[in-house]
C-alpha cells in the first residue's frame, strides 16, 4: 500500500487521520472505479515482482553461474526449473473452490443447511439422518450450489429451494426479510 498511496492522493485513498475530528471525508473524494483500482494493484504487483531488487537473497554458485537476476520473478523461474521443485499440480476448479469462503454447515433430515438454505446430494441420505456439522465452501454471488469439504475433497450439493436459484446471499437475505415483513 505504501507504493501506490502517495500517487493516489486526492483519489479517495484513506489516510491514517481518517475519522479524526476535522479530517476530510476521503469517501467523498473517491473517483476510481473498481476496474481502475484493480489495474493499479496489478501494476503494483508486476512492478514488485519484476523491478524491485532483492538484495539479501542467499544466492548459490549455480544461480551466479547461470546469471540469475536478483528480481522475484527471475528467482522464481530459476527455482521452478530445478530438479525436485516442490510444486503441487492443481486444476482450475479446485483452485477456485480453495479460494472461495467457507462456513459451517449442518446435516438435518431436511438436507444440508448452509446460510439458512437447504441443499441436497443423493449420496448423503444416511448422513442427513445422522446429523452433525461440517465445513462447506460457498460462492456468495450464487447460492445455487455449495461444496462439502471433507478429507481434502469437494463434493457438490445443489439447492433444494429453486426460487433462490442464481441469487446472491445478500439477495436471498433481502427476499427472506421481505417475506417476514409480510407475515408479521
Short mmCIF file of N, CA and C in Angstrom, two decimals:
data_model
loop_
_atom_site.label_atom_id
_atom_site.label_comp_id
_atom_site.label_asym_id
_atom_site.label_seq_id
_atom_site.Cartn_x
_atom_site.Cartn_y
_atom_site.Cartn_z
N UNK A 1 0.82 -1.19 0.00
CA UNK A 1 0.00 0.00 0.00
C UNK A 1 0.86 1.25 0.00
N UNK A 2 2.03 1.16 0.60
CA UNK A 2 2.89 2.33 0.64
C UNK A 2 3.40 2.70 -0.75
N UNK A 3 3.39 1.74 -1.68
CA UNK A 3 3.83 2.03 -3.05
C UNK A 3 2.84 2.91 -3.80
N UNK A 4 1.56 2.60 -3.72
CA UNK A 4 0.60 3.31 -4.55
C UNK A 4 -0.13 4.45 -3.84
N UNK A 5 -0.17 4.46 -2.53
CA UNK A 5 -0.92 5.50 -1.81
C UNK A 5 -0.46 6.93 -2.13
N UNK A 6 0.85 7.21 -2.17
CA UNK A 6 1.25 8.58 -2.47
C UNK A 6 0.80 9.06 -3.85
N UNK A 7 0.70 8.15 -4.80
CA UNK A 7 0.31 8.52 -6.17
C UNK A 7 -1.20 8.72 -6.31
N UNK A 8 -1.96 8.24 -5.35
CA UNK A 8 -3.41 8.33 -5.43
C UNK A 8 -3.99 9.35 -4.44
N UNK A 9 -3.16 10.27 -3.98
CA UNK A 9 -3.65 11.29 -3.05
C UNK A 9 -4.73 12.12 -3.74
N UNK A 10 -5.84 12.33 -3.07
CA UNK A 10 -6.94 13.08 -3.65
C UNK A 10 -7.86 12.23 -4.52
N UNK A 11 -7.66 10.90 -4.53
CA UNK A 11 -8.49 10.00 -5.33
C UNK A 11 -9.38 9.12 -4.44
N UNK A 12 -9.37 9.39 -3.13
CA UNK A 12 -10.21 8.62 -2.23
C UNK A 12 -9.46 7.63 -1.36
N UNK A 13 -8.14 7.62 -1.44
CA UNK A 13 -7.35 6.71 -0.61
C UNK A 13 -7.39 7.20 0.83
N UNK A 14 -7.62 6.30 1.75
CA UNK A 14 -7.79 6.65 3.16
C UNK A 14 -6.42 6.78 3.83
N UNK A 15 -6.25 7.88 4.54
CA UNK A 15 -5.01 8.15 5.27
C UNK A 15 -5.20 7.86 6.75
N UNK A 16 -4.09 7.84 7.54
CA UNK A 16 -4.21 7.49 8.97
C UNK A 16 -5.12 8.41 9.78
N UNK A 17 -5.34 9.65 9.32
CA UNK A 17 -6.18 10.56 10.09
C UNK A 17 -7.68 10.38 9.83
N UNK A 18 -8.05 9.31 9.16
CA UNK A 18 -9.45 9.06 8.84
C UNK A 18 -10.28 8.99 10.11
N UNK A 19 -11.42 9.63 10.10
CA UNK A 19 -12.40 9.69 11.18
C UNK A 19 -11.93 10.49 12.40
N UNK A 20 -10.83 11.22 12.27
CA UNK A 20 -10.45 12.13 13.34
C UNK A 20 -11.25 13.41 13.18
N UNK A 21 -11.42 14.09 14.24
CA UNK A 21 -12.19 15.33 14.20
C UNK A 21 -11.49 16.35 13.30
N UNK A 22 -12.25 16.89 12.37
CA UNK A 22 -11.72 17.90 11.46
C UNK A 22 -11.06 17.33 10.22
N UNK A 23 -10.88 16.03 10.15
CA UNK A 23 -10.27 15.42 8.95
C UNK A 23 -11.30 15.36 7.84
N UNK A 24 -10.82 15.46 6.59
CA UNK A 24 -11.77 15.42 5.49
C UNK A 24 -12.26 13.99 5.25
N UNK A 25 -13.44 13.89 4.65
CA UNK A 25 -14.05 12.59 4.37
C UNK A 25 -13.51 12.10 3.03
N UNK A 26 -12.64 11.09 3.08
CA UNK A 26 -11.99 10.59 1.87
C UNK A 26 -12.97 9.89 0.94
N UNK A 27 -14.08 9.43 1.48
CA UNK A 27 -15.08 8.76 0.64
C UNK A 27 -15.66 9.70 -0.40
N UNK A 28 -15.74 10.98 -0.07
CA UNK A 28 -16.29 11.97 -0.99
C UNK A 28 -15.33 12.27 -2.14
N UNK A 29 -14.04 12.00 -1.93
CA UNK A 29 -13.04 12.23 -2.97
C UNK A 29 -12.92 11.06 -3.95
N UNK A 30 -13.48 9.93 -3.61
CA UNK A 30 -13.30 8.72 -4.41
C UNK A 30 -13.72 8.95 -5.85
N UNK A 31 -12.82 8.62 -6.78
CA UNK A 31 -13.13 8.82 -8.19
C UNK A 31 -12.65 7.65 -9.05
N UNK A 32 -12.16 6.59 -8.43
CA UNK A 32 -11.72 5.40 -9.17
C UNK A 32 -12.81 4.35 -9.18
N UNK A 33 -12.95 3.69 -10.33
CA UNK A 33 -13.86 2.54 -10.39
C UNK A 33 -13.08 1.32 -9.90
N UNK A 34 -13.79 0.23 -9.65
CA UNK A 34 -13.11 -0.99 -9.21
C UNK A 34 -12.14 -1.49 -10.28
N UNK A 35 -12.51 -1.35 -11.55
CA UNK A 35 -11.64 -1.80 -12.64
C UNK A 35 -10.35 -0.98 -12.65
N UNK A 36 -10.45 0.33 -12.48
CA UNK A 36 -9.25 1.17 -12.44
C UNK A 36 -8.38 0.82 -11.24
N UNK A 37 -9.01 0.60 -10.09
CA UNK A 37 -8.25 0.23 -8.89
C UNK A 37 -7.57 -1.12 -9.08
N UNK A 38 -8.26 -2.09 -9.70
CA UNK A 38 -7.67 -3.40 -9.99
C UNK A 38 -6.43 -3.24 -10.86
N UNK A 39 -6.51 -2.38 -11.88
CA UNK A 39 -5.36 -2.16 -12.77
C UNK A 39 -4.17 -1.61 -11.98
N UNK A 40 -4.43 -0.70 -11.06
CA UNK A 40 -3.35 -0.13 -10.25
C UNK A 40 -2.71 -1.21 -9.39
N UNK A 41 -3.53 -2.05 -8.77
CA UNK A 41 -3.00 -3.13 -7.92
C UNK A 41 -2.18 -4.11 -8.75
N UNK A 42 -2.68 -4.49 -9.92
CA UNK A 42 -1.95 -5.43 -10.79
C UNK A 42 -0.62 -4.84 -11.23
N UNK A 43 -0.61 -3.55 -11.57
CA UNK A 43 0.65 -2.90 -11.97
C UNK A 43 1.63 -2.86 -10.80
N UNK A 44 1.12 -2.65 -9.59
CA UNK A 44 1.99 -2.69 -8.40
C UNK A 44 2.60 -4.08 -8.21
N UNK A 45 1.78 -5.10 -8.38
CA UNK A 45 2.26 -6.48 -8.23
C UNK A 45 3.33 -6.78 -9.29
N UNK A 46 3.06 -6.38 -10.53
CA UNK A 46 4.04 -6.60 -11.60
C UNK A 46 5.35 -5.86 -11.31
N UNK A 47 5.23 -4.61 -10.88
CA UNK A 47 6.43 -3.84 -10.55
C UNK A 47 7.19 -4.50 -9.40
N UNK A 48 6.46 -4.91 -8.38
CA UNK A 48 7.07 -5.51 -7.20
C UNK A 48 7.85 -6.78 -7.56
N UNK A 49 7.32 -7.57 -8.51
CA UNK A 49 7.95 -8.84 -8.85
C UNK A 49 8.98 -8.75 -9.97
N UNK A 50 8.98 -7.67 -10.75
CA UNK A 50 9.90 -7.60 -11.89
C UNK A 50 10.93 -6.48 -11.79
N UNK A 51 10.70 -5.48 -10.96
CA UNK A 51 11.61 -4.33 -10.92
C UNK A 51 12.29 -4.12 -9.56
N UNK A 52 11.76 -4.70 -8.50
CA UNK A 52 12.32 -4.50 -7.17
C UNK A 52 13.49 -5.45 -6.94
N UNK A 53 14.65 -4.89 -6.60
CA UNK A 53 15.84 -5.71 -6.34
C UNK A 53 15.72 -6.42 -5.00
N UNK A 54 16.07 -7.69 -4.99
CA UNK A 54 16.14 -8.44 -3.74
C UNK A 54 17.62 -8.52 -3.38
N UNK A 55 18.03 -7.68 -2.44
CA UNK A 55 19.45 -7.51 -2.15
C UNK A 55 20.05 -8.63 -1.31
N UNK A 56 19.33 -9.16 -0.35
CA UNK A 56 19.90 -10.13 0.59
C UNK A 56 19.49 -11.56 0.31
N UNK A 57 19.19 -11.88 -0.93
CA UNK A 57 18.80 -13.26 -1.25
C UNK A 57 20.03 -14.15 -1.22
N UNK A 58 19.94 -15.34 -0.59
CA UNK A 58 21.11 -16.23 -0.50
C UNK A 58 21.35 -16.97 -1.82
N UNK A 59 22.17 -16.40 -2.69
CA UNK A 59 22.48 -16.99 -3.99
C UNK A 59 23.36 -18.21 -3.83
N UNK A 60 23.13 -19.20 -4.69
CA UNK A 60 24.01 -20.37 -4.75
C UNK A 60 25.00 -20.14 -5.89
N UNK A 61 26.05 -20.96 -5.94
CA UNK A 61 27.03 -20.83 -7.03
C UNK A 61 26.39 -21.10 -8.38
N UNK A 62 25.43 -22.04 -8.41
CA UNK A 62 24.73 -22.35 -9.66
C UNK A 62 23.92 -21.14 -10.15
N UNK A 63 23.28 -20.45 -9.23
CA UNK A 63 22.50 -19.27 -9.60
C UNK A 63 23.41 -18.16 -10.15
N UNK A 64 24.57 -18.01 -9.54
CA UNK A 64 25.52 -16.99 -10.02
C UNK A 64 26.06 -17.38 -11.39
N UNK A 65 26.38 -18.67 -11.58
CA UNK A 65 26.91 -19.10 -12.88
C UNK A 65 25.87 -18.98 -13.99
N UNK A 66 24.60 -19.14 -13.64
CA UNK A 66 23.53 -19.00 -14.64
C UNK A 66 23.03 -17.56 -14.76
N UNK A 67 23.68 -16.65 -14.00
CA UNK A 67 23.38 -15.22 -14.04
C UNK A 67 21.90 -14.91 -13.80
N UNK A 68 21.38 -15.49 -12.72
CA UNK A 68 20.00 -15.22 -12.33
C UNK A 68 19.95 -13.82 -11.72
N UNK A 69 19.10 -12.98 -12.29
CA UNK A 69 19.00 -11.60 -11.81
C UNK A 69 18.27 -11.56 -10.46
N UNK A 70 18.58 -10.56 -9.64
CA UNK A 70 18.00 -10.51 -8.29
C UNK A 70 16.60 -9.91 -8.23
N UNK A 71 15.70 -10.40 -9.07
CA UNK A 71 14.31 -9.99 -9.06
C UNK A 71 13.47 -11.22 -8.72
N UNK A 72 12.33 -10.99 -8.09
CA UNK A 72 11.50 -12.11 -7.61
C UNK A 72 11.09 -13.04 -8.74
N UNK A 73 10.70 -12.50 -9.90
CA UNK A 73 10.26 -13.37 -10.99
C UNK A 73 11.41 -14.19 -11.57
N UNK A 74 12.61 -13.64 -11.62
CA UNK A 74 13.77 -14.39 -12.14
C UNK A 74 14.17 -15.52 -11.19
N UNK A 75 14.15 -15.23 -9.90
CA UNK A 75 14.47 -16.26 -8.90
C UNK A 75 13.42 -17.35 -8.93
N UNK A 76 12.14 -16.98 -9.04
CA UNK A 76 11.04 -17.95 -9.14
C UNK A 76 11.24 -18.86 -10.35
N UNK A 77 11.48 -18.27 -11.52
CA UNK A 77 11.65 -19.06 -12.75
C UNK A 77 12.84 -20.01 -12.63
N UNK A 78 13.91 -19.57 -12.00
CA UNK A 78 15.07 -20.43 -11.79
C UNK A 78 14.68 -21.62 -10.89
N UNK A 79 14.01 -21.33 -9.78
CA UNK A 79 13.66 -22.38 -8.82
C UNK A 79 12.67 -23.38 -9.40
N UNK A 80 11.74 -22.93 -10.22
CA UNK A 80 10.74 -23.83 -10.81
C UNK A 80 11.40 -24.82 -11.76
N UNK A 81 12.44 -24.40 -12.44
CA UNK A 81 13.10 -25.26 -13.42
C UNK A 81 14.14 -26.20 -12.82
N UNK A 82 14.32 -26.16 -11.50
CA UNK A 82 15.27 -27.04 -10.84
C UNK A 82 14.65 -28.41 -10.60
N UNK A 83 15.49 -29.42 -10.61
CA UNK A 83 15.02 -30.77 -10.31
C UNK A 83 14.57 -30.81 -8.85
N UNK A 84 13.43 -31.44 -8.61
CA UNK A 84 12.92 -31.54 -7.26
C UNK A 84 12.13 -30.33 -6.81
N UNK A 85 11.76 -29.47 -7.75
CA UNK A 85 10.92 -28.33 -7.38
C UNK A 85 9.61 -28.88 -6.80
N UNK A 86 9.25 -28.41 -5.64
CA UNK A 86 8.14 -28.99 -4.89
C UNK A 86 6.85 -28.21 -5.14
N UNK A 87 6.38 -28.21 -6.37
CA UNK A 87 5.13 -27.54 -6.71
C UNK A 87 4.02 -28.57 -6.81
N UNK A 88 2.86 -28.21 -6.36
CA UNK A 88 1.72 -29.12 -6.37
C UNK A 88 0.85 -28.81 -7.58
N UNK A 89 0.64 -29.79 -8.47
CA UNK A 89 -0.26 -29.52 -9.60
C UNK A 89 -1.70 -29.43 -9.12
N UNK A 90 -2.44 -28.47 -9.66
CA UNK A 90 -3.82 -28.28 -9.24
C UNK A 90 -4.64 -27.82 -10.44
N UNK A 91 -5.85 -28.34 -10.56
CA UNK A 91 -6.69 -27.93 -11.68
C UNK A 91 -7.42 -26.63 -11.32
N UNK A 92 -7.94 -25.95 -12.32
CA UNK A 92 -8.56 -24.64 -12.16
C UNK A 92 -9.74 -24.67 -11.19
N UNK A 93 -10.63 -25.65 -11.34
CA UNK A 93 -11.82 -25.73 -10.48
C UNK A 93 -11.46 -25.88 -9.01
N UNK A 94 -10.48 -26.73 -8.72
CA UNK A 94 -10.05 -26.93 -7.33
C UNK A 94 -9.44 -25.65 -6.77
N UNK A 95 -8.70 -24.93 -7.60
CA UNK A 95 -8.11 -23.67 -7.15
C UNK A 95 -9.20 -22.67 -6.79
N UNK A 96 -10.21 -22.55 -7.63
CA UNK A 96 -11.32 -21.63 -7.36
C UNK A 96 -12.04 -22.03 -6.07
N UNK A 97 -12.32 -23.32 -5.90
CA UNK A 97 -13.00 -23.79 -4.69
C UNK A 97 -12.16 -23.53 -3.44
N UNK A 98 -10.86 -23.60 -3.57
CA UNK A 98 -9.98 -23.34 -2.44
C UNK A 98 -10.03 -21.87 -2.03
N UNK A 99 -10.22 -20.99 -3.00
CA UNK A 99 -10.22 -19.56 -2.72
C UNK A 99 -11.57 -19.03 -2.23
N UNK A 100 -12.64 -19.79 -2.46
CA UNK A 100 -13.97 -19.34 -2.02
C UNK A 100 -14.08 -19.37 -0.50
N UNK A 101 -14.97 -18.55 0.07
CA UNK A 101 -15.13 -18.54 1.54
C UNK A 101 -15.73 -19.85 2.04
N UNK A 102 -15.49 -20.11 3.32
CA UNK A 102 -16.00 -21.33 3.96
C UNK A 102 -16.85 -20.96 5.16
N UNK A 103 -17.76 -21.85 5.47
CA UNK A 103 -18.60 -21.68 6.65
C UNK A 103 -18.96 -23.06 7.18
N UNK A 104 -19.66 -23.09 8.30
CA UNK A 104 -20.12 -24.36 8.85
C UNK A 104 -21.50 -24.68 8.29
N UNK A 105 -21.70 -25.95 7.96
CA UNK A 105 -23.00 -26.43 7.52
C UNK A 105 -23.51 -27.44 8.53
N UNK A 106 -24.80 -27.76 8.44
CA UNK A 106 -25.41 -28.68 9.40
C UNK A 106 -26.26 -29.69 8.64
N UNK A 107 -26.00 -30.97 8.87
CA UNK A 107 -26.83 -32.02 8.28
C UNK A 107 -28.08 -32.20 9.14
N UNK A 108 -29.24 -32.17 8.50
CA UNK A 108 -30.51 -32.43 9.19
C UNK A 108 -31.34 -33.33 8.29
N UNK A 109 -32.49 -33.74 8.77
CA UNK A 109 -33.39 -34.58 7.97
C UNK A 109 -33.92 -33.82 6.75
N UNK A 110 -33.85 -32.50 6.78
CA UNK A 110 -34.31 -31.68 5.67
C UNK A 110 -33.23 -31.43 4.62
N UNK A 111 -31.99 -31.87 4.90
CA UNK A 111 -30.88 -31.68 3.96
C UNK A 111 -29.70 -31.03 4.64
N UNK A 112 -28.77 -30.56 3.84
CA UNK A 112 -27.61 -29.84 4.35
C UNK A 112 -28.01 -28.37 4.45
N UNK A 113 -27.94 -27.80 5.64
CA UNK A 113 -28.33 -26.41 5.86
C UNK A 113 -27.07 -25.55 5.87
N UNK A 114 -27.01 -24.60 4.92
CA UNK A 114 -25.89 -23.68 4.82
C UNK A 114 -26.45 -22.28 4.58
N UNK A 115 -26.05 -21.33 5.41
CA UNK A 115 -26.51 -19.94 5.30
C UNK A 115 -28.04 -19.84 5.26
N UNK A 116 -28.71 -20.72 5.99
CA UNK A 116 -30.16 -20.69 6.07
C UNK A 116 -30.87 -21.31 4.87
N UNK A 117 -30.14 -21.95 3.97
CA UNK A 117 -30.74 -22.59 2.79
C UNK A 117 -30.49 -24.09 2.84
N UNK A 118 -31.37 -24.85 2.18
CA UNK A 118 -31.28 -26.32 2.18
C UNK A 118 -30.67 -26.82 0.88
N UNK A 119 -29.74 -27.78 1.00
CA UNK A 119 -29.05 -28.36 -0.15
C UNK A 119 -29.15 -29.88 -0.08
N UNK A 120 -28.98 -30.53 -1.26
CA UNK A 120 -29.07 -31.99 -1.29
C UNK A 120 -27.99 -32.59 -2.19
N UNK A 121 -27.67 -33.83 -1.89
CA UNK A 121 -26.83 -34.68 -2.71
C UNK A 121 -27.33 -36.09 -2.43
N UNK A 122 -27.74 -36.81 -3.48
CA UNK A 122 -28.38 -38.12 -3.31
C UNK A 122 -27.49 -39.15 -2.62
N UNK A 123 -26.18 -38.95 -2.60
CA UNK A 123 -25.27 -39.92 -1.98
C UNK A 123 -25.12 -39.73 -0.47
N UNK A 124 -25.81 -38.76 0.11
CA UNK A 124 -25.63 -38.44 1.52
C UNK A 124 -26.89 -38.66 2.35
N UNK A 125 -27.76 -39.56 1.93
CA UNK A 125 -29.02 -39.80 2.63
C UNK A 125 -28.79 -40.22 4.08
N UNK A 126 -27.87 -41.13 4.33
CA UNK A 126 -27.60 -41.59 5.70
C UNK A 126 -27.05 -40.46 6.56
N UNK A 127 -26.26 -39.62 5.97
CA UNK A 127 -25.66 -38.50 6.70
C UNK A 127 -26.75 -37.51 7.15
N UNK A 128 -27.78 -37.34 6.33
CA UNK A 128 -28.88 -36.45 6.72
C UNK A 128 -29.56 -36.99 7.97
N UNK A 129 -29.70 -38.31 8.06
CA UNK A 129 -30.36 -38.93 9.19
C UNK A 129 -29.51 -38.87 10.46
N UNK A 130 -28.18 -38.99 10.30
CA UNK A 130 -27.29 -38.94 11.46
C UNK A 130 -27.14 -37.53 12.01
N UNK A 131 -27.15 -36.53 11.14
CA UNK A 131 -26.95 -35.14 11.57
C UNK A 131 -25.49 -34.82 11.72
N UNK A 132 -25.20 -33.68 12.30
CA UNK A 132 -23.82 -33.27 12.52
C UNK A 132 -23.45 -32.02 11.73
N UNK A 133 -22.26 -31.50 12.04
CA UNK A 133 -21.78 -30.30 11.37
C UNK A 133 -20.65 -30.65 10.41
N UNK A 134 -20.38 -29.72 9.50
CA UNK A 134 -19.33 -29.95 8.51
C UNK A 134 -18.83 -28.59 7.99
N UNK A 135 -17.75 -28.61 7.23
CA UNK A 135 -17.21 -27.41 6.61
C UNK A 135 -17.68 -27.36 5.17
N UNK A 136 -18.17 -26.20 4.76
CA UNK A 136 -18.74 -26.04 3.43
C UNK A 136 -18.12 -24.83 2.75
N UNK A 137 -17.81 -24.98 1.47
CA UNK A 137 -17.34 -23.88 0.64
C UNK A 137 -18.53 -23.37 -0.16
N UNK A 138 -18.67 -22.05 -0.27
CA UNK A 138 -19.82 -21.49 -0.98
C UNK A 138 -19.40 -20.27 -1.79
N UNK A 139 -20.19 -19.96 -2.81
CA UNK A 139 -19.97 -18.77 -3.62
C UNK A 139 -20.99 -17.72 -3.18
N UNK A 140 -20.56 -16.60 -2.59
CA UNK A 140 -21.52 -15.62 -2.11
C UNK A 140 -22.32 -14.95 -3.22
N UNK A 141 -21.87 -15.06 -4.46
CA UNK A 141 -22.57 -14.44 -5.59
C UNK A 141 -23.62 -15.35 -6.22
N UNK A 142 -23.61 -16.64 -5.89
CA UNK A 142 -24.57 -17.59 -6.46
C UNK A 142 -24.80 -18.73 -5.47
N UNK A 143 -26.01 -18.80 -4.91
CA UNK A 143 -26.32 -19.80 -3.88
C UNK A 143 -26.79 -21.13 -4.47
N UNK A 144 -26.72 -21.30 -5.78
CA UNK A 144 -27.25 -22.50 -6.44
C UNK A 144 -26.55 -23.77 -5.97
N UNK A 145 -25.25 -23.69 -5.71
CA UNK A 145 -24.51 -24.87 -5.26
C UNK A 145 -23.56 -24.50 -4.12
N UNK A 146 -23.29 -25.48 -3.28
CA UNK A 146 -22.24 -25.39 -2.26
C UNK A 146 -21.43 -26.68 -2.35
N UNK A 147 -20.25 -26.67 -1.76
CA UNK A 147 -19.38 -27.83 -1.82
C UNK A 147 -18.96 -28.24 -0.42
N UNK A 148 -19.27 -29.48 -0.06
CA UNK A 148 -18.85 -30.05 1.21
C UNK A 148 -17.35 -30.30 1.12
N UNK A 149 -16.59 -29.85 2.12
CA UNK A 149 -15.14 -30.04 2.13
C UNK A 149 -14.78 -31.02 3.23
N UNK A 150 -14.46 -32.25 2.80
CA UNK A 150 -14.06 -33.31 3.73
C UNK A 150 -12.92 -34.11 3.14
N UNK A 151 -11.94 -34.43 3.96
CA UNK A 151 -10.80 -35.25 3.55
C UNK A 151 -10.12 -34.67 2.31
N UNK A 152 -9.95 -33.36 2.30
CA UNK A 152 -9.30 -32.63 1.21
C UNK A 152 -10.00 -32.79 -0.14
N UNK A 153 -11.28 -33.12 -0.13
CA UNK A 153 -12.06 -33.26 -1.36
C UNK A 153 -13.32 -32.42 -1.27
N UNK A 154 -13.81 -31.99 -2.45
CA UNK A 154 -15.02 -31.18 -2.54
C UNK A 154 -16.14 -32.01 -3.15
N UNK A 155 -17.30 -32.02 -2.49
CA UNK A 155 -18.48 -32.71 -3.00
C UNK A 155 -19.59 -31.69 -3.22
N UNK A 156 -20.15 -31.65 -4.40
CA UNK A 156 -21.15 -30.65 -4.76
C UNK A 156 -22.53 -31.00 -4.22
N UNK A 157 -23.20 -30.00 -3.67
CA UNK A 157 -24.58 -30.12 -3.21
C UNK A 157 -25.39 -29.06 -3.95
N UNK A 158 -26.60 -29.43 -4.38
CA UNK A 158 -27.43 -28.48 -5.12
C UNK A 158 -28.57 -27.96 -4.25
N UNK A 159 -29.01 -26.77 -4.57
CA UNK A 159 -30.04 -26.07 -3.82
C UNK A 159 -31.39 -26.77 -3.97
N UNK A 160 -32.09 -26.96 -2.87
CA UNK A 160 -33.41 -27.57 -2.89
C UNK A 160 -34.46 -26.52 -3.23
N UNK A 161 -34.36 -25.35 -2.66
CA UNK A 161 -35.34 -24.27 -2.86
C UNK A 161 -35.03 -23.54 -4.16
N UNK A 162 -35.66 -23.94 -5.24
CA UNK A 162 -35.35 -23.42 -6.57
C UNK A 162 -35.69 -21.95 -6.75
N UNK A 163 -36.51 -21.39 -5.89
CA UNK A 163 -36.88 -19.97 -6.03
C UNK A 163 -35.67 -19.05 -5.80
N UNK A 164 -34.62 -19.54 -5.15
CA UNK A 164 -33.42 -18.74 -4.90
C UNK A 164 -32.30 -19.05 -5.89
N UNK A 165 -32.55 -19.86 -6.88
CA UNK A 165 -31.53 -20.28 -7.83
C UNK A 165 -30.93 -19.07 -8.55
N UNK A 166 -29.60 -18.98 -8.54
CA UNK A 166 -28.90 -17.90 -9.22
C UNK A 166 -28.80 -16.60 -8.44
N UNK A 167 -29.37 -16.55 -7.25
CA UNK A 167 -29.35 -15.34 -6.43
C UNK A 167 -28.08 -15.29 -5.58
N UNK A 168 -27.70 -14.09 -5.15
CA UNK A 168 -26.58 -13.95 -4.23
C UNK A 168 -27.10 -14.08 -2.80
N UNK A 169 -26.19 -14.24 -1.85
CA UNK A 169 -26.59 -14.40 -0.45
C UNK A 169 -27.32 -13.15 0.03
N UNK A 170 -26.83 -11.98 -0.34
CA UNK A 170 -27.49 -10.74 0.10
C UNK A 170 -28.90 -10.62 -0.49
N UNK A 171 -29.09 -11.06 -1.74
CA UNK A 171 -30.42 -11.04 -2.35
C UNK A 171 -31.36 -11.99 -1.62
N UNK A 172 -30.87 -13.16 -1.25
CA UNK A 172 -31.69 -14.14 -0.52
C UNK A 172 -32.09 -13.57 0.83
N UNK A 173 -31.15 -12.92 1.53
CA UNK A 173 -31.47 -12.32 2.83
C UNK A 173 -32.54 -11.24 2.68
N UNK A 174 -32.43 -10.43 1.62
CA UNK A 174 -33.44 -9.38 1.38
C UNK A 174 -34.81 -9.98 1.11
N UNK A 175 -34.86 -11.04 0.30
CA UNK A 175 -36.13 -11.70 -0.01
C UNK A 175 -36.75 -12.28 1.26
N UNK A 176 -35.92 -12.94 2.09
CA UNK A 176 -36.43 -13.52 3.33
C UNK A 176 -36.92 -12.45 4.29
N UNK A 177 -36.22 -11.31 4.35
CA UNK A 177 -36.65 -10.22 5.22
C UNK A 177 -38.00 -9.66 4.76
N UNK A 178 -38.18 -9.53 3.46
CA UNK A 178 -39.46 -9.05 2.93
C UNK A 178 -40.58 -10.04 3.19
N UNK A 179 -40.28 -11.34 3.11
CA UNK A 179 -41.28 -12.36 3.42
C UNK A 179 -41.69 -12.27 4.89
N UNK A 180 -40.72 -12.08 5.79
CA UNK A 180 -41.02 -11.96 7.22
C UNK A 180 -41.88 -10.73 7.48
N UNK A 181 -41.59 -9.63 6.79
CA UNK A 181 -42.37 -8.40 6.96
C UNK A 181 -43.82 -8.60 6.57
N UNK A 182 -44.04 -9.42 5.54
CA UNK A 182 -45.42 -9.71 5.12
C UNK A 182 -46.17 -10.56 6.14
N UNK A 183 -45.46 -11.45 6.80
CA UNK A 183 -46.09 -12.34 7.77
C UNK A 183 -46.43 -11.60 9.05
N UNK A 184 -45.53 -10.74 9.52
CA UNK A 184 -45.75 -10.06 10.80
C UNK A 184 -46.35 -8.75 10.54
#
